[in-house]
Coordinates of N, CA and C in Angstrom, one line a residue:
X8 N -7.4 -36.4 31.0 CA -7.4 -35.0 30.6 C -8.4 -34.2 31.3
X9 N -9.6 -34.7 31.6 CA -10.6 -34.0 32.3 C -10.2 -33.7 33.7
X10 N -9.5 -34.6 34.3 CA -9.0 -34.4 35.7 C -8.0 -33.3 35.7
X11 N -7.1 -33.3 34.7 CA -6.0 -32.3 34.7 C -6.7 -30.9 34.4
X12 N -7.7 -30.9 33.5 CA -8.4 -29.7 33.2 C -9.0 -29.1 34.5
X13 N -9.7 -30.0 35.2 CA -10.4 -29.6 36.4 C -9.4 -29.1 37.5
X14 N -8.3 -29.7 37.6 CA -7.3 -29.4 38.6 C -6.8 -27.9 38.4
X15 N -6.6 -27.6 37.1 CA -6.2 -26.2 36.8 C -7.3 -25.2 37.1
X16 N -8.5 -25.5 36.7 CA -9.6 -24.6 36.9 C -9.9 -24.4 38.4
X17 N -9.8 -25.5 39.2 CA -10.1 -25.5 40.6 C -8.9 -24.8 41.4
X18 N -7.8 -24.6 40.7 CA -6.7 -23.9 41.5 C -5.8 -24.9 42.2
X19 N -6.0 -26.2 41.9 CA -5.1 -27.2 42.5 C -3.7 -27.1 41.9
X20 N -3.6 -26.7 40.7 CA -2.3 -26.4 40.0 C -1.9 -24.9 40.3
X21 N -0.6 -24.6 40.5 CA -0.3 -23.2 40.8 C -0.6 -22.3 39.6
X22 N -1.2 -21.2 40.0 CA -1.6 -20.2 38.9 C -0.4 -19.5 38.4
X23 N -0.5 -18.8 37.3 CA 0.6 -18.0 36.8 C 1.0 -16.9 37.8
X24 N 2.3 -16.6 37.9 CA 2.7 -15.6 38.9 C 1.9 -14.3 38.8
X25 N 1.4 -13.9 39.9 CA 0.7 -12.6 39.9 C -0.7 -12.6 39.3
X26 N -1.2 -13.8 38.9 CA -2.5 -13.9 38.2 C -3.3 -15.0 38.8
X27 N -4.6 -14.9 38.6 CA -5.5 -15.9 39.1 C -5.5 -17.1 38.2
X28 N -6.0 -18.2 38.7 CA -6.2 -19.4 37.9 C -7.3 -19.2 36.9
X29 N -7.2 -19.8 35.7 CA -8.3 -19.5 34.7 C -9.6 -20.2 35.0
X30 N -10.7 -19.7 34.5 CA -11.9 -20.5 34.7 C -12.0 -21.4 33.5
X31 N -13.1 -22.2 33.5 CA -13.2 -23.3 32.5 C -13.3 -22.6 31.1
X32 N -14.0 -21.5 30.9 CA -14.1 -20.9 29.6 C -12.8 -20.4 29.1
X33 N -12.0 -19.8 30.0 CA -10.7 -19.3 29.6 C -9.7 -20.4 29.1
X34 N -9.7 -21.5 29.9 CA -8.8 -22.6 29.5 C -9.3 -23.2 28.2
X35 N -10.6 -23.4 28.1 CA -11.1 -24.0 26.8 C -10.8 -23.1 25.6
X36 N -10.9 -21.8 25.9 CA -10.7 -20.8 24.8 C -9.2 -20.9 24.3
X37 N -8.3 -21.1 25.3 CA -6.9 -21.2 24.9 C -6.6 -22.4 24.1
X38 N -7.3 -23.5 24.4 CA -7.1 -24.7 23.6 C -7.7 -24.5 22.2
X39 N -8.8 -23.9 22.1 CA -9.5 -23.6 20.8 C -8.7 -22.7 20.0
X40 N -8.1 -21.6 20.6 CA -7.3 -20.7 19.9 C -6.1 -21.4 19.2
X41 N -5.4 -22.3 19.9 CA -4.3 -23.0 19.3 C -4.7 -23.9 18.2
X42 N -5.8 -24.6 18.4 CA -6.3 -25.5 17.4 C -6.7 -24.7 16.1
X43 N -7.2 -23.5 16.3 CA -7.6 -22.8 15.1 C -6.4 -22.1 14.4
X44 N -5.6 -21.5 15.3 CA -4.5 -20.6 14.8 C -3.2 -21.3 14.5
X45 N -2.9 -22.3 15.4 CA -1.6 -23.1 15.3 C -0.4 -22.4 15.9
X46 N -0.3 -21.1 15.7 CA 0.8 -20.3 16.3 C 0.3 -19.0 16.9
X47 N 0.7 -18.8 18.2 CA 0.3 -17.5 18.8 C 1.5 -17.0 19.5
X48 N 1.5 -15.7 19.7 CA 2.6 -14.9 20.3 C 2.0 -14.2 21.6
X49 N 3.0 -13.6 22.3 CA 2.6 -12.9 23.5 C 1.7 -11.7 23.2
X50 N 1.9 -11.1 22.0 CA 1.1 -9.9 21.6 C 0.1 -10.2 20.5
X51 N -0.2 -11.5 20.3 CA -1.3 -11.7 19.3 C -2.6 -11.1 19.7
X52 N -3.2 -10.3 18.9 CA -4.4 -9.6 19.4 C -5.6 -10.6 19.4
X53 N -6.5 -10.2 20.3 CA -7.8 -10.9 20.4 C -7.8 -12.3 21.0
X54 N -6.8 -12.7 21.7 CA -6.7 -14.1 22.2 C -6.8 -14.1 23.7
X55 N -7.0 -13.0 24.4 CA -7.1 -13.0 25.8 C -5.9 -13.5 26.5
X56 N -6.0 -14.4 27.4 CA -4.9 -14.9 28.2 C -4.3 -16.2 27.6
X57 N -4.7 -16.5 26.4 CA -4.4 -17.8 25.8 C -2.9 -18.1 25.8
X58 N -2.1 -17.1 25.4 CA -0.6 -17.3 25.3 C -0.1 -17.5 26.8
X59 N -0.5 -16.7 27.7 CA 0.0 -16.8 29.1 C -0.4 -18.2 29.7
X60 N -1.6 -18.7 29.4 CA -2.1 -19.9 29.9 C -1.3 -21.1 29.3
X61 N -1.2 -21.0 28.0 CA -0.5 -22.1 27.3 C 0.9 -22.3 27.7
X62 N 1.6 -21.2 27.9 CA 3.0 -21.2 28.4 C 3.1 -21.7 29.8
X63 N 2.2 -21.2 30.7 CA 2.3 -21.6 32.1 C 1.9 -23.0 32.4
X64 N 0.9 -23.5 31.7 CA 0.4 -24.8 31.9 C 0.8 -25.7 30.8
X65 N 2.1 -25.5 30.3 CA 2.6 -26.3 29.2 C 2.5 -27.8 29.3
X66 N 2.7 -28.4 30.5 CA 2.6 -29.9 30.5 C 1.2 -30.3 30.2
X67 N 0.2 -29.6 30.7 CA -1.2 -30.0 30.4 C -1.5 -29.8 28.9
X68 N -1.1 -28.7 28.3 CA -1.3 -28.4 26.9 C -0.5 -29.5 26.0
X69 N 0.7 -29.8 26.4 CA 1.4 -30.8 25.7 C 0.7 -32.2 25.7
X70 N 0.2 -32.6 26.8 CA -0.4 -33.9 26.9 C -1.8 -33.9 26.2
X71 N -2.5 -32.8 26.3 CA -3.8 -32.7 25.6 C -3.6 -32.8 24.1
X72 N -2.7 -32.0 23.5 CA -2.5 -32.0 22.1 C -1.8 -33.3 21.6
X73 N -1.1 -34.0 22.5 CA -0.5 -35.2 22.1 C -1.5 -36.3 21.8
X74 N -2.6 -36.2 22.6 CA -3.8 -37.1 22.3 C -4.4 -36.9 20.9
X75 N -4.2 -35.7 20.4 CA -4.7 -35.4 19.0 C -3.6 -35.6 17.9
X76 N -2.4 -36.0 18.4 CA -1.4 -36.3 17.4 C -0.5 -35.0 17.1
X77 N -0.6 -34.0 17.9 CA 0.1 -32.8 17.6 C 1.2 -32.6 18.7
X78 N 2.3 -31.9 18.3 CA 3.4 -31.6 19.2 C 3.2 -30.2 19.6
X79 N 3.1 -30.0 20.9 CA 2.9 -28.6 21.5 C 4.3 -28.1 21.9
X80 N 4.7 -26.9 21.5 CA 6.0 -26.4 21.8 C 5.9 -24.9 22.3
X81 N 6.8 -24.6 23.2 CA 6.9 -23.2 23.7 C 8.3 -22.7 23.3
X82 N 8.3 -21.6 22.5 CA 9.6 -21.0 22.0 C 9.8 -19.7 22.8
X83 N 10.5 -19.8 23.9 CA 10.6 -18.7 24.8 C 11.3 -17.5 24.1
X84 N 12.4 -17.8 23.3 CA 13.1 -16.7 22.6 C 12.2 -15.9 21.7
X85 N 11.3 -16.6 21.0 CA 10.4 -15.9 20.1 C 9.1 -15.5 20.7
X86 N 8.9 -15.8 22.1 CA 7.7 -15.5 22.8 C 6.5 -16.1 22.0
X87 N 6.6 -17.4 21.6 CA 5.7 -18.0 20.8 C 5.3 -19.4 21.3
X88 N 4.1 -19.8 21.2 CA 3.7 -21.2 21.4 C 3.0 -21.7 20.2
X89 N 3.2 -23.0 19.9 CA 2.7 -23.5 18.6 C 2.3 -24.9 18.7
X90 N 1.6 -25.4 17.6 CA 1.4 -26.8 17.4 C 2.1 -27.2 16.2
X91 N 2.9 -28.2 16.3 CA 3.5 -28.8 15.1 C 2.7 -30.0 14.6
X92 N 2.3 -30.0 13.4 CA 1.4 -31.0 12.9 C 2.1 -32.2 12.4
X93 N 1.5 -33.4 12.4 CA 2.1 -34.6 12.0 C 2.6 -34.5 10.6
X94 N 3.9 -34.9 10.3 CA 4.4 -34.7 9.0 C 3.8 -35.7 7.9
X95 N 3.2 -36.8 8.4 CA 2.7 -37.7 7.5 C 1.4 -38.4 8.1
X96 N 0.7 -39.1 7.3 CA -0.4 -39.8 7.8 C -1.7 -39.1 7.5
X97 N -2.8 -39.7 7.8 CA -4.1 -39.2 7.5 C -4.5 -38.2 8.6
X98 N -5.0 -37.0 8.2 CA -5.4 -36.0 9.1 C -6.8 -35.6 8.8
X99 N -7.6 -35.1 9.8 CA -9.0 -34.7 9.6 C -9.3 -33.4 10.2
X100 N -8.2 -32.6 10.5 CA -8.5 -31.3 11.0 C -8.7 -30.2 9.9
X101 N -9.0 -29.0 10.4 CA -9.3 -27.9 9.4 C -8.0 -27.6 8.6
X102 N -6.9 -27.6 9.3 CA -5.6 -27.2 8.6 C -5.2 -28.3 7.5
X103 N -5.8 -29.4 7.5 CA -5.5 -30.5 6.6 C -6.0 -30.2 5.2
X104 N -6.9 -29.2 5.0 CA -7.5 -28.9 3.7 C -6.4 -28.5 2.8
X105 N -6.4 -29.0 1.6 CA -5.4 -28.8 0.6 C -5.4 -27.3 0.2
X106 N -4.1 -26.8 0.1 CA -4.0 -25.4 -0.3 C -4.1 -25.3 -1.8
X107 N -4.6 -24.2 -2.3 CA -4.7 -23.9 -3.7 C -3.3 -23.7 -4.2
X108 N -3.1 -23.7 -5.5 CA -1.7 -23.5 -6.1 C -1.2 -22.2 -5.7
X109 N -2.0 -21.1 -5.9 CA -1.4 -19.8 -5.6 C -1.1 -19.6 -4.1
X110 N -1.9 -20.3 -3.2 CA -1.6 -20.2 -1.8 C -0.3 -20.9 -1.5
X111 N -0.1 -22.1 -2.1 CA 1.1 -22.8 -1.9 C 2.3 -22.0 -2.4
X112 N 2.2 -21.3 -3.5 CA 3.3 -20.5 -4.0 C 3.6 -19.4 -3.0
X113 N 2.6 -18.7 -2.5 CA 2.8 -17.6 -1.6 C 3.5 -18.1 -0.3
X114 N 3.0 -19.3 0.2 CA 3.6 -19.8 1.4 C 5.1 -20.2 1.2
X115 N 5.4 -20.8 0.1 CA 6.8 -21.1 -0.3 C 7.6 -19.8 -0.3
X116 N 7.1 -18.8 -1.0 CA 7.8 -17.5 -1.1 C 8.1 -16.9 0.3
X117 N 7.1 -17.0 1.2 CA 7.2 -16.5 2.5 C 8.4 -17.2 3.3
X118 N 8.4 -18.5 3.2 CA 9.4 -19.3 3.9 C 10.8 -19.0 3.3
X119 N 10.9 -18.8 2.0 CA 12.1 -18.5 1.3 C 12.6 -17.1 1.8
X120 N 11.7 -16.1 1.8 CA 12.0 -14.8 2.2 C 12.5 -14.8 3.7
X121 N 11.9 -15.6 4.5 CA 12.3 -15.7 5.9 C 13.7 -16.3 6.0
X122 N 14.0 -17.3 5.3 CA 15.3 -18.0 5.4 C 16.4 -17.1 4.9
X123 N 16.0 -16.3 3.8 CA 17.0 -15.4 3.3 C 17.3 -14.3 4.3
X124 N 16.3 -13.8 5.0 CA 16.4 -12.8 6.0 C 17.3 -13.3 7.1
X125 N 17.1 -14.5 7.5 CA 18.0 -15.1 8.6 C 19.4 -15.2 8.1
X126 N 19.6 -15.7 6.9 CA 21.0 -15.8 6.3 C 21.7 -14.5 6.2
X127 N 21.0 -13.5 5.8 CA 21.6 -12.1 5.6 C 21.5 -11.3 6.8
X128 N 21.1 -11.8 8.0 CA 21.1 -11.1 9.3 C 20.2 -9.9 9.2
X129 N 19.1 -10.0 8.5 CA 18.1 -9.0 8.4 C 16.9 -9.3 9.3
X130 N 17.2 -9.6 10.5 CA 16.1 -10.0 11.5 C 16.0 -8.9 12.5
X131 N 14.8 -8.5 12.8 CA 14.6 -7.5 13.9 C 14.8 -8.1 15.3
X132 N 14.8 -7.3 16.3 CA 15.0 -7.8 17.6 C 13.9 -8.7 18.1
X133 N 12.7 -8.6 17.4 CA 11.6 -9.5 17.7 C 11.6 -10.8 16.9
X134 N 12.6 -10.9 16.1 CA 12.7 -12.2 15.3 C 11.9 -12.1 14.0
X135 N 11.6 -10.9 13.6 CA 10.8 -10.8 12.3 C 11.7 -10.5 11.1
X136 N 11.3 -10.9 10.0 CA 12.0 -10.5 8.7 C 11.0 -9.6 8.0
X137 N 11.4 -8.4 7.7 CA 10.6 -7.4 7.0 C 10.8 -7.4 5.5
X138 N 9.6 -7.4 4.8 CA 9.7 -7.3 3.3 C 8.4 -6.7 2.9
X139 N 8.1 -6.8 1.6 CA 6.9 -6.2 1.0 C 6.2 -7.2 0.1
X140 N 5.0 -6.8 -0.3 CA 4.2 -7.7 -1.2 C 5.0 -7.8 -2.5
X141 N 5.7 -6.8 -2.9 CA 6.5 -6.8 -4.1 C 7.6 -7.9 -4.0
X142 N 8.2 -7.9 -2.8 CA 9.3 -8.9 -2.6 C 8.7 -10.4 -2.7
X143 N 7.6 -10.6 -2.2 CA 6.9 -11.9 -2.2 C 6.6 -12.3 -3.7
X144 N 6.1 -11.3 -4.4 CA 5.8 -11.5 -5.8 C 7.1 -11.9 -6.6
X145 N 8.1 -11.1 -6.3 CA 9.4 -11.4 -7.0 C 9.9 -12.8 -6.8
X146 N 9.8 -13.2 -5.5 CA 10.3 -14.6 -5.2 C 9.5 -15.7 -5.9
X147 N 8.2 -15.4 -6.1 CA 7.4 -16.4 -6.8 C 7.9 -16.4 -8.3
X148 N 8.2 -15.3 -8.8 CA 8.6 -15.3 -10.2 C 10.0 -16.0 -10.4
X149 N 10.9 -15.7 -9.5 CA 12.3 -16.2 -9.7 C 12.5 -17.6 -9.1
X150 N 11.9 -17.9 -8.0 CA 12.1 -19.2 -7.4 C 11.2 -20.3 -8.0
X151 N 9.9 -19.9 -8.1 CA 8.9 -20.9 -8.6 C 8.7 -20.8 -10.2
X152 N 9.3 -19.7 -10.8 CA 9.2 -19.5 -12.2 C 7.7 -19.5 -12.6
X153 N 6.9 -18.8 -11.8 CA 5.5 -18.7 -12.0 C 5.1 -17.3 -11.8
X154 N 3.9 -16.9 -12.4 CA 3.4 -15.6 -12.2 C 2.7 -15.5 -10.9
X155 N 3.0 -14.5 -10.1 CA 2.3 -14.4 -8.8 C 0.8 -14.0 -9.0
X156 N 0.0 -14.2 -8.0 CA -1.4 -13.7 -8.0 C -1.4 -12.2 -8.1
X157 N -2.5 -11.7 -8.7 CA -2.7 -10.3 -8.7 C -2.8 -9.7 -7.3
X158 N -2.6 -8.4 -7.1 CA -2.4 -7.8 -5.8 C -3.5 -8.2 -4.8
X159 N -4.8 -8.1 -5.2 CA -5.9 -8.4 -4.3 C -5.9 -9.8 -3.8
X160 N -5.6 -10.7 -4.8 CA -5.5 -12.2 -4.4 C -4.3 -12.4 -3.5
X161 N -3.2 -11.8 -3.8 CA -2.0 -12.0 -3.0 C -2.3 -11.5 -1.6
X162 N -2.9 -10.4 -1.4 CA -3.3 -10.0 0.0 C -4.2 -11.0 0.6
X163 N -5.1 -11.5 -0.1 CA -6.1 -12.5 0.4 C -5.3 -13.7 0.9
X164 N -4.3 -14.2 0.2 CA -3.5 -15.3 0.6 C -2.7 -15.0 1.8
X165 N -2.1 -13.8 1.8 CA -1.3 -13.4 3.0 C -2.2 -13.3 4.3
X166 N -3.4 -12.8 4.1 CA -4.3 -12.7 5.3 C -4.6 -14.1 5.8
X167 N -4.7 -15.1 4.9 CA -4.9 -16.5 5.3 C -3.8 -16.9 6.3
X168 N -2.6 -16.7 5.9 CA -1.4 -17.1 6.7 C -1.2 -16.2 7.9
X169 N -1.7 -15.0 7.8 CA -1.6 -14.1 9.0 C -2.5 -14.6 10.1
X170 N -3.6 -15.2 9.7 CA -4.6 -15.7 10.7 C -4.0 -16.9 11.4
X171 N -3.0 -17.6 10.8 CA -2.4 -18.7 11.4 C -1.1 -18.4 12.1
X172 N -0.7 -17.1 12.2 CA 0.5 -16.7 12.9 C 1.8 -16.7 12.2
X173 N 1.7 -16.7 10.8 CA 2.9 -16.7 10.0 C 3.5 -15.4 9.7
X174 N 2.6 -14.3 9.7 CA 3.0 -13.0 9.3 C 2.1 -11.9 9.9
X175 N 2.5 -10.7 9.7 CA 1.6 -9.6 9.9 C 1.7 -8.6 8.8
X176 N 0.5 -8.0 8.4 CA 0.5 -7.1 7.3 C 0.4 -5.7 7.8
X177 N 1.2 -4.8 7.2 CA 1.2 -3.4 7.5 C 0.1 -2.6 6.7
X178 N 0.2 -1.3 6.7 CA -0.7 -0.5 5.9 C -0.2 -0.3 4.5
X179 N -1.1 -0.5 3.6 CA -0.7 -0.4 2.2 C -0.3 1.0 1.8
X180 N 0.8 1.1 1.1 CA 1.2 2.4 0.5 C 0.5 2.6 -0.8
X181 N -0.4 3.6 -0.8 CA -1.3 3.8 -2.0 C -0.5 4.3 -3.2
X182 N 0.6 5.0 -2.9 CA 1.4 5.6 -4.0 C 2.3 4.5 -4.6
X183 N 3.0 3.7 -3.8 CA 3.8 2.6 -4.3 C 3.1 1.4 -4.7
X184 N 1.8 1.3 -4.1 CA 1.0 0.1 -4.3 C 1.7 -1.2 -3.8
X185 N 2.3 -1.0 -2.6 CA 2.8 -2.2 -1.9 C 2.4 -2.2 -0.5
X186 N 2.4 -3.4 0.1 CA 2.1 -3.5 1.5 C 3.2 -4.1 2.3
X187 N 3.6 -3.5 3.4 CA 4.7 -4.1 4.2 C 4.3 -5.5 4.8
X188 N 5.2 -6.4 4.9 CA 4.9 -7.7 5.4 C 6.0 -8.0 6.5
X189 N 5.6 -8.4 7.7 CA 6.5 -8.8 8.7 C 6.3 -10.3 8.8
X190 N 7.3 -11.1 8.4 CA 7.3 -12.6 8.5 C 7.7 -13.0 9.8
X191 N 6.9 -13.7 10.5 CA 7.2 -14.1 11.9 C 7.8 -15.5 12.0
X192 N 8.4 -15.8 13.2 CA 9.1 -17.1 13.3 C 8.1 -18.3 13.1
X193 N 6.8 -18.1 13.2 CA 5.9 -19.1 13.0 C 5.8 -19.6 11.6
X194 N 6.4 -18.9 10.7 CA 6.4 -19.4 9.3 C 7.1 -20.8 9.2
X195 N 8.1 -21.1 10.0 CA 8.7 -22.4 10.0 C 7.9 -23.5 10.6
X196 N 6.8 -23.1 11.3 CA 5.8 -24.0 11.8 C 4.7 -24.3 10.8
X197 N 4.3 -23.2 10.1 CA 3.2 -23.3 9.1 C 3.7 -24.0 7.9
X198 N 5.0 -23.7 7.5 CA 5.6 -24.3 6.3 C 6.9 -25.0 6.8
X199 N 6.7 -26.2 7.4 CA 7.9 -26.9 8.0 C 8.8 -27.5 6.9
X200 N 9.9 -28.0 7.3 CA 10.9 -28.5 6.4 C 10.3 -29.8 5.7
X201 N 9.6 -30.6 6.4 CA 9.0 -31.8 5.8 C 8.0 -31.4 4.7
X202 N 7.3 -30.4 4.9 CA 6.3 -29.9 3.8 C 7.1 -29.4 2.6
X203 N 8.2 -28.6 2.9 CA 9.0 -28.1 1.8 C 9.6 -29.2 1.0
X204 N 10.1 -30.3 1.6 CA 10.6 -31.4 0.9 C 9.6 -32.1 0.1
X205 N 8.4 -32.2 0.6 CA 7.3 -32.9 -0.1 C 6.9 -32.1 -1.4
X206 N 6.9 -30.8 -1.3 CA 6.6 -30.0 -2.4 C 7.7 -30.1 -3.4
X207 N 9.0 -30.1 -3.0 CA 10.1 -30.2 -3.9 C 10.1 -31.6 -4.6
X208 N 9.8 -32.7 -3.9 CA 9.7 -34.0 -4.5 C 8.6 -34.1 -5.5
X209 N 7.5 -33.5 -5.2 CA 6.3 -33.5 -6.1 C 6.7 -32.7 -7.4
X210 N 7.4 -31.6 -7.2 CA 7.8 -30.7 -8.4 C 8.7 -31.5 -9.2
X211 N 9.7 -32.1 -8.6 CA 10.7 -32.9 -9.4 C 10.1 -34.1 -10.1
X212 N 9.1 -34.7 -9.5 CA 8.5 -35.8 -10.1 C 7.7 -35.3 -11.3
X213 N 7.1 -34.2 -11.2 CA 6.3 -33.6 -12.3 C 7.2 -33.2 -13.5
X214 N 8.4 -32.8 -13.2 CA 9.3 -32.4 -14.3 C 9.8 -33.7 -15.0
X215 N 10.0 -34.8 -14.3 CA 10.4 -36.0 -14.9 C 9.3 -36.6 -15.7

């Protein structure tokens, strides 16, 4: 991995079209951004050239993260690069910390809202599903049969998943007291099918 890293930095690997080869700090930053965020897009703010570098040097990124047990993927249609986490087994990374109950409910509601948007063809040209904080709260009430967190806590939970590339928050409407939410394709990475099934199995076992 060190040799592959050095080959990119030294320019032995072809640079991105029309751009220079990254220096060591830029390449290290791109690796760190993906480890921290898990999902990034071409227009994710504050990440420098991370998306461009991850996409262009995909074989290096794929091999590097495979050493850590992650699957690196480039989704050209969604202009997204991401890490898919291992579905089972012991993990020791930051993302392995257990979610609180309200965070789990919000994440489930986001995935449900996204799937409903896909089913009903309510997807923007960028692949987003638009909804509001009220919609998320309603799905928690109807699907999880649980009371959603209060508004301030709901926004806090949403910001947590926004930092990981699952959504973007709009400006709060002070009159209606709702906040627009754009659910991004990365929600299927942050809340994968295997995780959904594990939550469902746990819930059914609890009912029994």
